[in-house]
Amino acid sequence: MGAIQFNILWKYWDLYLEGFLNTLQVSVIALIGSFVLGTLIAIMRISPVKPLNWLGTAYVEFIRNIPILLIVFLFFLGPSALGLSLSGFAAGTIGLTIYTASFIAEAIRAGIQAVPKGQNEAARSSGLTYGQTMGYIILPQALKMVIPALGNQFLNLVKNSSVLSVVAGLDLMYYADLISTKSFVTFSVYIFVALFYLVITIPLSFGVAYLERRMARTH
């Protein structure tokens, strides 16, 4: 295995940096997209409108039980059958968003169901619509309760972004494979990649913990 070869980091710094910035970009885009989509799916899952309920349930059960790699490949190869073309970065970002949204939806749904039903009934009896009740009363409380679960999903999202490497998504793992091929070095190359991932995940982990403490003080 040998000692860590720091010269690899300096020699290929531009490739490491490009991979890091692309991984950060896809993580931010997929994080925002999966949170929005997951929230919508969660609301559909508990909706009194049966077709919406069935659709939300079908989405979660279908997506959660398919490997993320397969989902990414479907978006990378599928559009070509329709005469379209998606880059590895775009296909990976979409696949990562759709996959993560299914887990976020379940976390948010659990939070919604944990809010006392009396609050929903009181809000509706005071004249608020279903949408207003959900947006102003239920969801804010639900999100406070599921911050740790959401944080775990966001951390998983960052780590799962490595799936982009298999479709030339220009992420950290893609460039790690490229550097390893160029330098004939493996251990040191991937050690540095792990450190770059930690640059993203550690601040995110501390940020989630900080939000959790802040929300706990506001109860």
Coordinates of C-alpha atoms in Angstrom, one line a residue, residues 2-212:
G2 CA 2.9 2.4 0.8
A3 CA 2.9 5.9 2.2
I4 CA 0.6 8.6 1.1
Q5 CA 2.0 10.4 -2.0
F6 CA 1.2 14.0 -1.5
N7 CA 2.7 15.0 -4.8
I8 CA -0.3 13.4 -6.5
L9 CA -2.5 16.0 -4.8
W10 CA -0.3 18.9 -6.0
K11 CA 0.2 17.5 -9.5
Y12 CA -3.5 16.9 -10.2
W13 CA -4.9 19.7 -8.0
D14 CA -6.9 21.2 -11.0
L15 CA -8.7 17.9 -11.6
Y16 CA -9.4 17.4 -7.9
L17 CA -10.7 20.9 -7.6
E18 CA -12.9 20.5 -10.7
G19 CA -14.3 17.2 -9.4
F20 CA -14.9 18.8 -5.9
L21 CA -16.8 21.8 -7.4
N22 CA -18.9 19.6 -9.6
T23 CA -19.7 17.3 -6.7
L24 CA -20.6 20.3 -4.6
Q25 CA -22.8 21.7 -7.4
V26 CA -24.7 18.4 -8.0
S27 CA -25.2 18.0 -4.2
V28 CA -26.7 21.5 -3.8
I29 CA -29.0 21.1 -6.8
A30 CA -30.1 17.6 -5.9
L31 CA -30.5 18.6 -2.2
I32 CA -32.9 21.5 -3.1
G33 CA -34.7 19.5 -5.8
S34 CA -35.2 16.4 -3.6
F35 CA -36.4 18.5 -0.7
V36 CA -39.0 20.2 -2.8
L37 CA -40.1 17.0 -4.6
G38 CA -40.0 15.0 -1.4
T39 CA -42.2 17.5 0.4
L40 CA -44.8 17.4 -2.4
I41 CA -44.7 13.6 -2.4
A42 CA -45.2 13.5 1.4
I43 CA -48.2 15.8 1.1
M44 CA -49.6 13.5 -1.6
R45 CA -49.0 10.5 0.6
I46 CA -51.3 11.9 3.3
S47 CA -53.7 13.6 0.9
P48 CA -57.5 12.9 1.3
V49 CA -57.6 12.8 -2.5
K50 CA -57.2 9.1 -3.3
P51 CA -55.6 9.4 -6.7
L52 CA -52.9 11.7 -5.3
N53 CA -52.4 9.3 -2.3
W54 CA -52.0 6.3 -4.6
L55 CA -49.6 8.2 -6.9
G56 CA -47.5 9.3 -4.0
T57 CA -47.4 5.8 -2.5
A58 CA -46.5 4.3 -5.9
Y59 CA -43.7 6.7 -6.3
V60 CA -42.1 6.0 -2.9
E61 CA -42.5 2.2 -3.1
F62 CA -41.2 2.1 -6.7
I63 CA -38.2 4.4 -6.4
R64 CA -37.0 3.3 -2.9
N65 CA -36.8 -0.3 -4.1
I66 CA -34.7 0.3 -7.2
P67 CA -30.9 0.8 -7.0
I68 CA -29.8 4.4 -7.5
L69 CA -27.3 3.2 -10.2
L70 CA -30.2 1.8 -12.3
I71 CA -32.2 5.1 -12.0
V72 CA -29.2 7.1 -13.1
F73 CA -28.7 4.8 -16.1
L74 CA -32.3 5.1 -17.0
F75 CA -32.0 8.8 -17.3
F76 CA -28.6 8.6 -19.0
L77 CA -29.6 6.0 -21.7
G78 CA -33.4 6.3 -21.8
P79 CA -33.7 9.8 -23.4
S80 CA -31.7 8.6 -26.4
A81 CA -34.6 6.3 -27.4
L82 CA -36.7 9.5 -27.7
G83 CA -34.0 11.3 -29.7
L84 CA -32.8 13.3 -26.7
S85 CA -29.5 13.4 -25.0
L86 CA -28.5 14.1 -21.4
S87 CA -25.0 14.6 -20.2
G88 CA -23.8 12.4 -17.4
F89 CA -23.9 15.3 -15.1
A90 CA -27.5 16.1 -15.9
A91 CA -28.7 12.4 -15.8
G92 CA -26.9 11.8 -12.5
T93 CA -28.3 15.0 -10.9
I94 CA -31.9 14.1 -12.0
G95 CA -31.5 10.5 -10.9
L96 CA -30.0 11.5 -7.5
T97 CA -32.8 14.0 -7.0
I98 CA -35.6 11.5 -7.8
Y99 CA -34.0 8.8 -5.7
T100 CA -33.4 10.9 -2.6
A101 CA -36.8 12.5 -2.8
S102 CA -38.5 9.2 -2.0
F103 CA -36.6 8.9 1.3
I104 CA -37.2 12.5 2.2
A105 CA -40.9 12.1 1.5
E106 CA -41.1 9.3 4.0
A107 CA -39.2 11.3 6.6
I108 CA -41.5 14.3 6.2
R109 CA -44.6 12.1 6.1
A110 CA -43.6 10.7 9.5
G111 CA -43.3 14.2 10.8
I112 CA -46.7 15.3 9.5
Q113 CA -48.3 12.3 11.1
A114 CA -46.6 13.1 14.4
V115 CA -48.3 16.5 14.6
P116 CA -51.5 16.2 16.8
K117 CA -54.6 15.8 14.6
G118 CA -56.4 18.3 16.7
Q119 CA -54.3 21.1 15.2
N120 CA -55.4 20.2 11.7
E121 CA -59.0 20.1 12.8
A122 CA -58.8 23.4 14.6
A123 CA -57.1 25.1 11.6
R124 CA -59.8 23.7 9.2
S125 CA -62.6 24.8 11.5
S126 CA -61.2 28.3 11.7
G127 CA -61.6 28.6 7.9
L128 CA -58.2 27.7 6.6
T129 CA -58.0 25.6 3.4
Y130 CA -56.2 22.3 3.3
G131 CA -53.2 23.9 1.6
Q132 CA -53.1 26.8 4.1
T133 CA -53.3 24.4 7.0
M134 CA -50.5 22.3 5.7
G135 CA -48.3 25.2 4.8
Y136 CA -48.8 27.4 7.9
I137 CA -49.6 24.9 10.6
I138 CA -48.6 21.4 10.0
L139 CA -45.5 21.4 7.8
P140 CA -43.4 23.9 9.9
Q141 CA -43.9 21.7 13.0
A142 CA -43.3 18.5 11.0
L143 CA -40.0 19.8 9.6
K144 CA -38.7 20.7 13.0
M145 CA -39.3 17.2 14.2
V146 CA -37.6 15.5 11.3
I147 CA -34.4 17.6 11.0
P148 CA -32.2 14.7 12.1
A149 CA -33.7 12.4 9.6
L150 CA -33.5 15.0 6.8
G151 CA -29.9 15.6 7.7
N152 CA -29.1 11.9 7.4
Q153 CA -30.7 11.9 3.9
F154 CA -28.7 15.0 2.8
L155 CA -25.5 13.4 4.0
N156 CA -26.4 10.2 2.1
L157 CA -27.1 12.3 -1.0
V158 CA -23.6 13.8 -1.0
K159 CA -22.1 10.3 -0.7
N160 CA -24.4 8.9 -3.3
S161 CA -23.3 11.6 -5.7
S162 CA -20.3 9.3 -6.5
V163 CA -22.7 7.3 -8.7
L164 CA -22.1 10.1 -11.3
S165 CA -18.7 8.6 -12.0
V166 CA -20.2 5.6 -13.9
V167 CA -21.9 7.9 -16.4
A168 CA -19.0 10.3 -16.8
G169 CA -20.6 12.8 -14.5
L170 CA -17.4 14.7 -13.9
D171 CA -17.7 14.3 -10.1
L172 CA -14.9 13.6 -7.6
M173 CA -15.0 9.8 -8.2
Y174 CA -14.9 10.3 -11.9
Y175 CA -11.7 12.4 -11.7
A176 CA -10.3 10.0 -9.1
D177 CA -10.5 7.2 -11.6
L178 CA -9.0 9.4 -14.2
I179 CA -6.1 10.5 -11.9
S180 CA -5.5 6.9 -10.9
T181 CA -5.3 5.8 -14.6
K182 CA -2.9 8.7 -15.4
S183 CA -0.6 8.2 -12.4
F184 CA -0.8 4.4 -11.8
V185 CA -1.5 5.3 -8.1
T186 CA -4.6 4.1 -6.3
F187 CA -4.4 4.4 -2.5
S188 CA -3.2 8.0 -2.3
V189 CA -5.6 9.1 -5.0
Y190 CA -8.7 7.9 -3.2
I191 CA -7.5 9.0 0.2
F192 CA -7.5 12.6 -1.1
V193 CA -10.9 12.1 -2.6
A194 CA -12.2 10.9 0.8
L195 CA -10.9 14.2 2.4
F196 CA -12.6 16.3 -0.3
Y197 CA -15.9 14.5 0.6
L198 CA -15.3 15.2 4.3
V199 CA -15.0 18.9 3.4
I200 CA -18.6 18.8 2.3
T201 CA -20.1 16.3 4.8
I202 CA -18.6 17.5 8.0
P203 CA -19.9 21.1 7.8
L204 CA -23.3 19.8 6.6
S205 CA -23.4 17.4 9.7
F206 CA -22.5 20.3 12.1
G207 CA -25.1 22.5 10.3
V208 CA -27.8 20.0 10.8
A209 CA -26.9 19.6 14.5
Y210 CA -26.9 23.3 14.9
L211 CA -30.4 23.6 13.3
E212 CA -31.7 20.8 15.6

